[in-house]
């Protein structure tokens, strides 16, 4: 069994930035296409509330398949049966996220069952109703909890997804074994990017630009984040690719 390896975040940021700078044209094109995706998905149609969100989601998924196969120079970038191999790990990622979200939604209701009509339970129910009506508070708390859960439901499972996309094993067990000992580094990285996206969103609302700042300025940042994810795979799975 191989020894656990840890990510050097400074090196990860630097190497990912070098990749971005070394491929300015391709990164600019990916960013532009990503901007168009966000405009189509959240400005022209009403996100997941819209009937057209499903075909949009499929196209967006294929965009990221193309991106990662392009990064790892796996041709053809899209016309390959390897795309079907990604369905199992991606389904597992969605299932993990669904379980976590369900737990988050159910957890605040648990004291009501424990209290069983007691005075404190009634007061808690009133507080909970006010809390649930405050959408911003709910969103912030949910985002914080998801950041702490994200290394388990997104970052580490993404290593299995990338492996399957490249024709390797899509085992979550292997992905978790190879990336163990990096929870806090991954949490910090996810928190950092979530904070930057949040600042862009707040800046857009402050100047009356809505989500446009987050869409336009956030897209290159999101591409950079995914380069970091790809570099992470490079770090932990490089010996497999040799």
XYZ file of N, CA and C in Angstrom:
726
model
N 0.849 -1.198 0.000
C 0.000 0.000 0.000
C 0.885 1.249 0.000
N 0.587 2.208 -0.887
C 1.400 3.408 -1.018
C 1.167 4.350 0.149
N 2.215 5.108 0.500
C 2.093 6.084 1.574
C 1.197 7.227 1.129
N 0.505 7.811 2.091
C -0.378 8.940 1.801
C 0.451 10.140 1.352
N -0.057 10.863 0.372
C 0.605 12.061 -0.113
C -0.255 13.269 0.224
N 0.403 14.397 0.413
C -0.331 15.614 0.732
C -0.098 16.660 -0.344
N -1.125 17.459 -0.564
C -1.059 18.500 -1.588
C -0.283 19.705 -1.059
N 0.613 20.228 -1.872
C 1.257 21.506 -1.581
C 0.441 22.573 -2.302
N -0.397 23.299 -1.568
C -1.342 24.217 -2.201
C -0.650 25.302 -3.014
N 0.467 25.825 -2.500
C 1.176 26.879 -3.228
C 1.632 26.371 -4.599
N 2.181 25.161 -4.637
C 2.608 24.569 -5.906
C 1.415 24.302 -6.816
N 0.308 23.866 -6.225
C -0.895 23.576 -7.004
C -1.425 24.836 -7.671
N -1.501 25.921 -6.921
C -1.952 27.198 -7.491
C -0.999 27.672 -8.586
N 0.302 27.586 -8.323
C 1.293 28.086 -9.264
C 1.296 27.283 -10.566
N 1.281 25.956 -10.463
C 1.313 25.123 -11.663
C 0.027 25.265 -12.482
N -1.083 25.416 -11.793
C -2.359 25.605 -12.499
C -2.367 26.944 -13.227
N -1.814 27.980 -12.587
C -1.752 29.289 -13.233
C -0.829 29.248 -14.447
N 0.278 28.531 -14.342
C 1.181 28.391 -15.485
C 0.474 27.716 -16.656
N -0.347 26.715 -16.348
C -1.109 26.053 -17.418
C -2.059 27.047 -18.082
N -2.733 27.865 -17.291
C -3.654 28.870 -17.826
C -2.919 29.855 -18.732
N -1.789 30.363 -18.249
C -1.025 31.352 -18.999
C -0.445 30.735 -20.277
N -0.013 29.487 -20.192
C 0.590 28.828 -21.350
C -0.396 28.475 -22.432
N -1.687 28.524 -22.121
C -2.735 28.190 -23.108
C -3.806 29.279 -23.096
N -3.365 30.519 -23.297
C -4.268 31.665 -23.197
C -5.454 31.546 -24.151
N -5.195 31.166 -25.398
C -6.271 31.114 -26.380
C -7.308 30.065 -26.011
N -6.846 28.874 -25.648
C -7.780 27.803 -25.304
C -8.570 28.156 -24.051
N -7.894 28.732 -23.042
C -8.574 29.099 -21.800
C -9.583 30.209 -22.060
N -9.226 31.165 -22.906
C -10.157 32.237 -23.254
C -11.390 31.667 -23.948
N -11.185 30.680 -24.826
C -12.308 30.057 -25.520
C -13.187 29.280 -24.546
N -12.573 28.495 -23.658
C -13.344 27.763 -22.658
C -14.135 28.740 -21.774
N -13.508 29.838 -21.383
C -14.185 30.833 -20.546
C -15.366 31.449 -21.274
N -15.170 31.777 -22.558
C -16.250 32.374 -23.343
C -17.430 31.414 -23.483
N -17.135 30.163 -23.758
C -18.202 29.162 -23.889
C -18.914 28.973 -22.554
N -18.149 29.005 -21.460
C -18.755 28.856 -20.145
C -19.673 30.031 -19.833
N -19.277 31.221 -20.223
C -20.126 32.401 -20.044
C -21.438 32.220 -20.794
N -21.358 31.741 -22.027
C -22.566 31.511 -22.821
C -23.459 30.456 -22.173
N -22.844 29.420 -21.600
C -23.615 28.392 -20.900
C -24.384 28.999 -19.730
N -23.711 29.827 -18.930
C -24.369 30.416 -17.766
C -25.467 31.388 -18.165
N -25.225 32.136 -19.224
C -26.262 33.051 -19.716
C -27.488 32.262 -20.152
N -27.238 31.182 -20.910
C -28.353 30.366 -21.401
C -29.085 29.682 -20.254
N -28.330 29.184 -19.269
C -28.937 28.400 -18.205
C -29.617 29.198 -17.113
N -29.147 30.433 -16.863
C -29.670 31.167 -15.715
C -30.183 32.566 -16.042
N -30.045 32.989 -17.290
C -30.602 34.262 -17.716
C -31.708 34.062 -18.742
N -31.453 33.213 -19.739
C -32.461 32.964 -20.774
C -33.517 31.969 -20.309
N -33.088 30.944 -19.535
C -34.038 30.025 -18.925
C -33.892 30.111 -17.416
N -34.916 29.671 -16.699
C -34.970 29.884 -15.252
C -34.340 28.730 -14.485
N -33.091 28.401 -14.813
C -32.383 27.371 -14.077
C -33.127 26.055 -14.062
N -33.044 25.348 -12.932
C -33.636 24.017 -12.848
C -35.164 24.053 -12.818
N -35.759 25.256 -12.686
C -37.214 25.362 -12.724
C -37.753 25.221 -14.146
N -36.898 25.375 -15.132
C -37.318 25.392 -16.534
C -37.224 24.011 -17.160
N -38.141 23.719 -18.078
C -38.174 22.434 -18.769
C -36.913 22.220 -19.599
N -36.315 23.305 -20.087
C -35.136 23.200 -20.944
C -33.838 23.020 -20.150
N -33.961 22.970 -18.825
C -32.748 22.836 -18.013
C -32.101 21.462 -18.196
N -32.888 20.434 -18.434
C -32.333 19.089 -18.610
C -31.414 19.005 -19.820
N -31.866 19.421 -21.036
C -30.917 19.396 -22.159
C -29.733 20.324 -21.939
N -29.972 21.437 -21.247
C -28.860 22.331 -20.914
C -27.855 21.606 -20.024
N -28.350 20.879 -19.013
C -27.475 20.159 -18.105
C -26.654 19.097 -18.811
N -27.263 18.415 -19.776
C -26.536 17.398 -20.545
C -25.421 18.043 -21.354
N -25.741 19.167 -22.006
C -24.736 19.878 -22.807
C -23.612 20.406 -21.916
N -23.979 20.901 -20.732
C -22.979 21.418 -19.793
C -22.070 20.297 -19.294
N -22.632 19.138 -19.069
C -21.860 17.964 -18.655
C -20.856 17.584 -19.736
N -21.292 17.589 -20.988
C -20.403 17.255 -22.107
C -19.298 18.298 -22.255
N -19.613 19.543 -21.926
C -18.597 20.599 -21.960
C -17.439 20.264 -21.030
N -17.758 19.808 -19.821
C -16.701 19.488 -18.871
C -15.992 18.192 -19.233
N -16.696 17.257 -19.838
C -16.023 16.063 -20.364
C -14.984 16.468 -21.401
N -15.377 17.363 -22.293
C -14.461 17.866 -23.322
C -13.267 18.556 -22.669
N -13.542 19.389 -21.665
C -12.480 20.153 -21.008
C -11.423 19.234 -20.416
N -11.855 18.243 -19.645
C -10.881 17.388 -18.970
C -10.160 16.461 -19.945
N -10.840 15.987 -20.973
C -10.151 15.173 -21.972
C -9.165 16.034 -22.769
N -9.508 17.305 -22.968
C -8.578 18.222 -23.626
C -7.353 18.451 -22.741
N -7.576 18.673 -21.454
C -6.462 18.908 -20.539
C -5.488 17.729 -20.545
N -6.030 16.516 -20.501
C -5.177 15.327 -20.466
C -4.826 14.811 -21.863
N -5.186 15.585 -22.884
C -4.846 15.275 -24.279
C -5.323 13.872 -24.684
N -6.585 13.588 -24.384
C -7.184 12.309 -24.749
C -8.109 12.529 -25.951
N -7.629 12.189 -27.107
C -8.443 12.334 -28.311
C -9.094 11.001 -28.647
N -10.322 11.035 -29.203
C -11.159 12.223 -29.457
C -11.708 12.793 -28.155
N -11.940 14.092 -28.155
C -12.333 14.751 -26.930
C -13.769 14.439 -26.511
N -14.636 14.182 -27.476
C -16.030 13.878 -27.148
C -16.533 12.584 -27.775
N -16.171 12.313 -28.996
C -16.687 11.137 -29.710
C -16.004 9.873 -29.203
N -16.336 9.488 -27.979
C -15.712 8.322 -27.364
C -16.687 7.652 -26.406
N -16.630 6.342 -26.343
C -17.503 5.594 -25.439
C -17.087 5.788 -23.986
N -15.912 6.385 -23.747
C -15.450 6.623 -22.380
C -16.412 7.531 -21.626
N -17.187 8.339 -22.363
C -18.143 9.222 -21.710
C -19.171 8.426 -20.910
N -19.550 7.252 -21.427
C -20.531 6.429 -20.729
C -19.946 5.842 -19.442
N -18.619 5.683 -19.406
C -17.976 5.153 -18.206
C -18.064 6.131 -17.043
N -18.318 7.403 -17.349
C -18.383 8.416 -16.291
C -19.740 8.439 -15.595
N -20.720 7.751 -16.165
C -22.074 7.826 -15.607
C -22.151 7.229 -14.205
N -21.420 6.133 -13.969
C -21.475 5.503 -12.646
C -20.883 6.396 -11.558
N -19.626 6.891 -11.701
C -19.102 7.775 -10.646
C -19.876 9.079 -10.525
N -20.369 9.630 -11.640
C -21.135 10.872 -11.551
C -22.456 10.637 -10.836
N -23.070 9.466 -11.061
C -24.300 9.128 -10.344
C -24.032 8.989 -8.854
N -22.897 8.393 -8.500
C -22.531 8.261 -7.085
C -22.307 9.632 -6.451
N -21.692 10.545 -7.198
C -21.478 11.899 -6.682
C -22.813 12.576 -6.416
N -23.752 12.454 -7.359
C -25.080 13.047 -7.183
C -25.807 12.421 -5.994
N -25.649 11.103 -5.834
C -26.305 10.419 -4.724
C -25.744 10.889 -3.388
N -24.420 11.051 -3.317
C -23.799 11.549 -2.090
C -24.288 12.959 -1.765
N -24.338 13.816 -2.803
C -24.803 15.187 -2.599
C -26.261 15.201 -2.147
N -27.075 14.339 -2.754
C -28.493 14.270 -2.389
C -28.658 13.843 -0.933
N -27.883 12.849 -0.512
C -27.958 12.373 0.875
C -27.565 13.467 1.858
N -26.512 14.205 1.528
C -26.060 15.284 2.410
C -27.107 16.386 2.487
N -27.669 16.780 1.337
C -28.694 17.831 1.321
C -29.943 17.396 2.075
N -30.325 16.131 1.905
C -31.485 15.608 2.634
C -31.241 15.656 4.134
N -30.028 15.294 4.545
C -29.667 15.344 5.964
C -29.732 16.777 6.482
N -29.234 17.733 5.685
C -29.246 19.129 6.096
C -30.672 19.645 6.265
N -31.560 19.217 5.375
C -32.950 19.662 5.452
C -33.684 19.029 6.635
N -33.326 17.774 6.940
C -34.020 17.054 8.004
C -33.479 17.378 9.389
N -32.206 17.750 9.484
C -31.574 17.962 10.784
C -32.272 19.030 11.631
N -32.646 20.202 11.067
C -33.321 21.208 11.911
C -34.668 20.736 12.451
N -35.279 19.740 11.819
C -36.586 19.254 12.264
C -36.473 18.218 13.381
N -35.287 17.688 13.596
C -35.100 16.618 14.572
C -35.506 17.023 15.993
N -35.150 18.232 16.485
C -35.567 18.607 17.852
C -37.077 18.611 18.045
N -37.835 18.864 16.964
C -39.298 18.865 17.098
C -39.808 17.487 17.482
N -39.199 16.440 16.933
C -39.609 15.077 17.270
C -39.133 14.708 18.678
N -37.957 15.209 19.064
C -37.441 14.916 20.400
C -38.281 15.620 21.467
N -38.649 16.887 21.182
C -39.424 17.658 22.156
C -40.830 17.140 22.350
N -41.441 16.622 21.302
C -42.765 15.996 21.375
C -43.817 16.901 22.034
N -43.902 18.155 21.532
C -44.943 19.062 22.012
C -44.617 19.812 23.275
N -43.400 19.710 23.790
C -43.025 20.430 25.008
C -42.936 21.929 24.732
N -42.832 22.722 25.811
C -42.824 24.175 25.659
C -41.625 24.649 24.836
N -40.457 24.098 25.125
C -39.270 24.520 24.383
C -39.366 24.120 22.915
N -40.035 22.998 22.632
C -40.196 22.560 21.248
C -41.108 23.506 20.489
N -42.153 24.025 21.184
C -43.062 24.989 20.549
C -42.315 26.282 20.223
N -41.493 26.756 21.185
C -40.702 27.967 20.934
C -39.705 27.732 19.791
N -39.121 26.545 19.775
C -38.172 26.222 18.708
C -38.868 26.201 17.348
N -40.101 25.709 17.322
C -40.859 25.662 16.069
C -41.108 27.064 15.530
N -41.418 28.009 16.449
C -41.623 29.400 16.038
C -40.332 29.986 15.495
N -39.241 29.742 16.207
C -37.933 30.231 15.752
C -37.566 29.618 14.409
N -37.837 28.331 14.265
C -37.493 27.628 13.031
C -38.261 28.184 11.845
N -39.521 28.526 12.079
C -40.326 29.097 11.007
C -39.740 30.426 10.541
N -39.345 31.271 11.502
C -38.728 32.550 11.144
C -37.399 32.338 10.441
N -36.638 31.359 10.932
C -35.329 31.047 10.348
C -35.467 30.546 8.919
N -36.455 29.669 8.688
C -36.643 29.105 7.363
C -37.139 30.155 6.366
N -37.844 31.172 6.880
C -38.332 32.237 6.000
C -37.210 33.178 5.582
N -36.140 33.195 6.354
C -34.982 34.040 6.028
C -34.090 33.271 5.064
N -34.366 33.389 3.785
C -33.662 32.607 2.770
C -32.170 32.819 2.760
N -31.711 34.049 3.036
C -30.275 34.336 2.996
C -29.537 33.566 4.088
N -30.137 33.528 5.295
C -29.511 32.787 6.390
C -29.410 31.312 6.061
N -30.481 30.758 5.507
C -30.495 29.348 5.124
C -29.426 29.075 4.073
N -29.328 29.955 3.075
C -28.349 29.768 2.000
C -26.924 29.793 2.537
N -26.637 30.742 3.432
C -25.283 30.870 3.963
C -24.916 29.649 4.799
N -25.804 29.241 5.680
C -25.521 28.088 6.532
C -25.385 26.815 5.712
N -26.242 26.671 4.704
C -26.153 25.496 3.832
C -24.834 25.481 3.086
N -24.408 26.653 2.580
C -23.147 26.743 1.841
C -21.963 26.383 2.735
N -21.993 26.848 3.995
C -20.897 26.557 4.926
C -20.797 25.056 5.189
N -21.938 24.431 5.449
C -21.931 22.987 5.716
C -21.481 22.217 4.482
N -21.940 22.648 3.307
C -21.559 21.954 2.076
C -20.061 22.075 1.800
N -19.468 23.199 2.168
C -18.024 23.351 1.978
C -17.270 22.314 2.801
N -17.704 22.114 4.049
C -17.044 21.120 4.903
C -17.310 19.693 4.418
N -18.430 19.498 3.722
C -18.750 18.161 3.210
C -18.186 17.931 1.814
N -17.850 19.014 1.110
C -17.469 18.917 -0.298
C -16.269 18.014 -0.580
N -15.238 17.959 0.281
C -14.147 17.016 -0.011
C -14.627 15.584 -0.124
N -15.704 15.233 0.589
C -16.226 13.866 0.556
C -17.233 13.644 -0.567
N -18.007 14.682 -0.899
C -19.070 14.489 -1.887
C -18.710 15.037 -3.261
N -17.596 15.791 -3.352
C -17.233 16.343 -4.661
C -15.753 16.155 -4.999
N -14.863 16.757 -4.220
C -13.463 16.851 -4.629
C -12.821 15.475 -4.800
N -12.892 14.645 -3.786
C -12.266 13.318 -3.875
C -13.000 12.409 -4.865
N -14.347 12.406 -4.882
C -15.036 11.625 -5.919
C -14.718 12.082 -7.340
N -14.370 13.370 -7.502
C -14.014 13.848 -8.837
C -12.792 13.138 -9.387
N -11.906 12.683 -8.519
C -10.745 11.933 -8.984
C -11.183 10.630 -9.647
N -12.226 9.993 -9.095
C -12.766 8.769 -9.698
C -13.446 9.090 -11.023
N -14.147 10.220 -11.079
C -14.830 10.620 -12.309
C -13.813 10.877 -13.425
N -12.741 11.589 -13.113
C -11.710 11.865 -14.106
C -11.069 10.565 -14.576
N -10.802 9.660 -13.639
C -10.220 8.366 -14.006
C -11.099 7.641 -15.006
N -12.405 7.611 -14.747
C -13.322 6.930 -15.661
C -13.365 7.625 -17.006
N -13.258 8.943 -17.015
C -13.272 9.699 -18.266
C -12.039 9.394 -19.117
N -10.941 9.040 -18.451
C -9.696 8.740 -19.149
C -9.534 7.252 -19.452
N -10.566 6.477 -19.130
C -10.501 5.044 -19.404
C -9.878 4.243 -18.294
N -9.718 4.848 -17.118
C -9.162 4.158 -15.959
C -10.280 3.702 -15.032
N -9.909 3.162 -13.889
C -10.895 2.714 -12.916
C -11.621 3.905 -12.301
N -12.946 3.811 -12.230
C -13.744 4.863 -11.616
C -14.114 4.546 -10.183
N -13.279 3.787 -9.491
C -13.565 3.365 -8.128
C -13.441 4.529 -7.144
N -14.511 4.775 -6.413
C -14.454 5.795 -5.362
C -13.522 5.369 -4.235
N -13.471 4.076 -3.970
C -12.596 3.583 -2.906
C -11.142 3.913 -3.206
N -10.732 3.721 -4.459
C -9.358 4.044 -4.855
C -9.099 5.539 -4.743
N -10.072 6.334 -5.198
C -9.924 7.788 -5.146
C -9.780 8.270 -3.709
N -10.578 7.722 -2.802
C -10.502 8.129 -1.397
C -9.196 7.656 -0.761
N -8.747 6.472 -1.133
C -7.510 5.939 -0.550
C -6.307 6.780 -0.965
N -6.257 7.182 -2.220
C -5.098 7.920 -2.716
C -5.065 9.365 -2.217
N -6.223 9.922 -1.878
C -6.275 11.335 -1.493
C -6.455 11.544 0.003
N -6.350 10.481 0.797
C -6.560 10.618 2.230
C -5.488 11.532 2.836
N -5.873 12.177 3.940
C -4.946 13.076 4.627
C -4.923 14.479 4.063
N -5.849 14.804 3.152
C -5.858 16.130 2.520
C -7.175 16.878 2.748
N -7.936 16.441 3.735
C -9.264 17.026 3.954
C -9.199 18.532 4.156
N -8.352 18.999 5.074
C -8.340 20.426 5.396
C -7.779 21.267 4.246
N -6.854 20.720 3.495
C -6.338 21.444 2.330
C -7.437 21.611 1.285
N -8.165 20.542 1.051
C -9.270 20.611 0.085
C -10.376 21.545 0.574
N -10.655 21.500 1.870
C -11.681 22.378 2.437
C -11.284 23.837 2.281
N -10.018 24.141 2.560
C -9.544 25.520 2.404
C -9.647 25.973 0.954
N -9.262 25.102 0.037
C -9.312 25.449 -1.380
C -10.751 25.733 -1.814
N -11.674 24.871 -1.410
C -13.078 25.046 -1.763
C -13.655 26.298 -1.119
N -13.286 26.561 0.136
C -13.756 27.768 0.818
C -13.253 29.023 0.110
N -11.998 29.007 -0.304
C -11.409 30.158 -0.969
C -12.154 30.508 -2.242
N -12.416 29.506 -3.075
C -13.109 29.780 -4.327
C -14.576 30.141 -4.095
N -15.216 29.477 -3.143
C -16.607 29.809 -2.831
C -16.707 31.250 -2.345
N -15.737 31.688 -1.555
C -15.731 33.066 -1.064
C -15.559 34.046 -2.221
N -14.683 33.746 -3.161
C -14.473 34.647 -4.297
C -15.716 34.737 -5.166
N -16.372 33.586 -5.400
C -17.614 33.617 -6.183
C -18.696 34.390 -5.439
N -18.748 34.208 -4.112
C -19.736 34.928 -3.322
C -19.512 36.434 -3.358
N -18.258 36.852 -3.300
C -17.938 38.279 -3.374
C -18.366 38.858 -4.722
N -18.130 38.116 -5.788
C -18.556 38.574 -7.123
C -20.071 38.720 -7.200
N -20.782 37.761 -6.610
C -22.240 37.821 -6.619
C -22.734 39.032 -5.832
N -22.157 39.272 -4.669
C -22.547 40.415 -3.851
C -22.193 41.730 -4.542
N -21.041 41.770 -5.220
C -20.634 42.976 -5.938
C -21.617 43.291 -7.052
N -22.073 42.257 -7.747
C -23.048 42.464 -8.816
C -24.357 43.008 -8.290
N -24.806 42.509 -7.148
C -26.046 42.999 -6.547
C -25.881 44.428 -6.049
N -24.678 44.749 -5.534
C -24.438 46.089 -4.984
C -24.473 47.167 -6.062
N -23.988 46.838 -7.249
C -23.941 47.833 -8.338
C -25.116 47.688 -9.298
N -26.049 46.818 -8.969
C -27.224 46.646 -9.815
C -26.979 45.836 -11.068
N -25.920 45.028 -11.062
C -25.601 44.226 -12.248
C -26.116 42.796 -12.128
N -26.816 42.498 -11.034
C -27.348 41.151 -10.861
C -26.234 40.111 -10.788
N -26.376 39.063 -11.588
C -25.389 37.978 -11.599
C -24.350 38.130 -12.696
N -24.356 39.259 -13.405
C -23.488 39.387 -14.574
C -22.009 39.426 -14.214
N -21.646 40.030 -13.096
C -20.239 40.047 -12.700
C -19.774 38.626 -12.386
N -20.610 37.880 -11.662
C -20.258 36.501 -11.336
C -20.180 35.640 -12.588
N -21.045 35.899 -13.551
C -21.042 35.112 -14.784
C -19.802 35.405 -15.615
N -19.526 36.682 -15.837
C -18.429 37.067 -16.735
C -17.064 36.897 -16.063
N -16.900 37.463 -14.873
C -15.604 37.371 -14.190
C -15.426 36.021 -13.511
N -16.525 35.393 -13.127
C -16.429 34.120 -12.436
C -16.108 32.946 -13.337
N -16.417 33.055 -14.628
C -16.173 31.931 -15.533
C -14.693 31.599 -15.688
N -13.812 32.576 -15.954
C -12.376 32.240 -15.986
C -11.886 31.690 -14.658
N -12.431 32.211 -13.547
C -12.040 31.707 -12.231
C -12.483 30.257 -12.057
N -13.671 29.934 -12.573
C -14.170 28.564 -12.466
C -13.347 27.624 -13.343
N -12.902 28.096 -14.493
C -12.007 27.298 -15.335
C -10.697 27.039 -14.587
N -10.195 28.071 -13.936
C -8.968 27.921 -13.136
C -9.156 26.889 -12.028
N -10.304 26.933 -11.371
C -10.586 25.960 -10.318
C -10.555 24.538 -10.872
N -11.108 24.336 -12.049
C -11.129 22.991 -12.627
C -9.757 22.562 -13.136
N -8.923 23.517 -13.515
C -7.530 23.179 -13.812
C -6.851 22.672 -12.542
N -7.162 23.300 -11.411
C -6.619 22.850 -10.128
C -7.084 21.426 -9.826
N -8.353 21.134 -10.112
C -8.869 19.776 -9.910
C -8.098 18.792 -10.790
N -7.861 19.182 -12.045
C -7.106 18.314 -12.961
C -5.668 18.132 -12.479
N -5.054 19.208 -11.989
C -3.696 19.112 -11.455
C -3.648 18.222 -10.216
N -4.721 18.248 -9.435
C -4.804 17.374 -8.272
C -4.785 15.918 -8.709
N -5.541 15.622 -9.761
C -5.530 14.258 -10.301
C -4.125 13.906 -10.785
N -3.482 14.838 -11.462
C -2.099 14.636 -11.906
C -1.208 14.225 -10.738
N -1.379 14.913 -9.631
C -0.506 14.704 -8.471
C -0.694 13.316 -7.857
N -1.940 12.904 -7.699
C -2.209 11.644 -7.021
C -2.176 10.427 -7.935
N -2.402 10.625 -9.234
C -2.533 9.491 -10.142
C -1.478 9.501 -11.252
N -0.453 10.323 -11.086
C 0.550 10.460 -12.152
C 1.241 9.142 -12.458
N 1.504 8.334 -11.423
C 2.220 7.087 -11.655
C 1.385 6.094 -12.476
N 0.067 6.239 -12.405
C -0.821 5.373 -13.199
C -0.716 5.730 -14.670
N -0.578 7.043 -14.921
C -0.568 7.515 -16.297
C 0.776 7.303 -16.971
N 1.815 7.002 -16.182
C 3.160 6.878 -16.748
C 3.255 5.640 -17.624
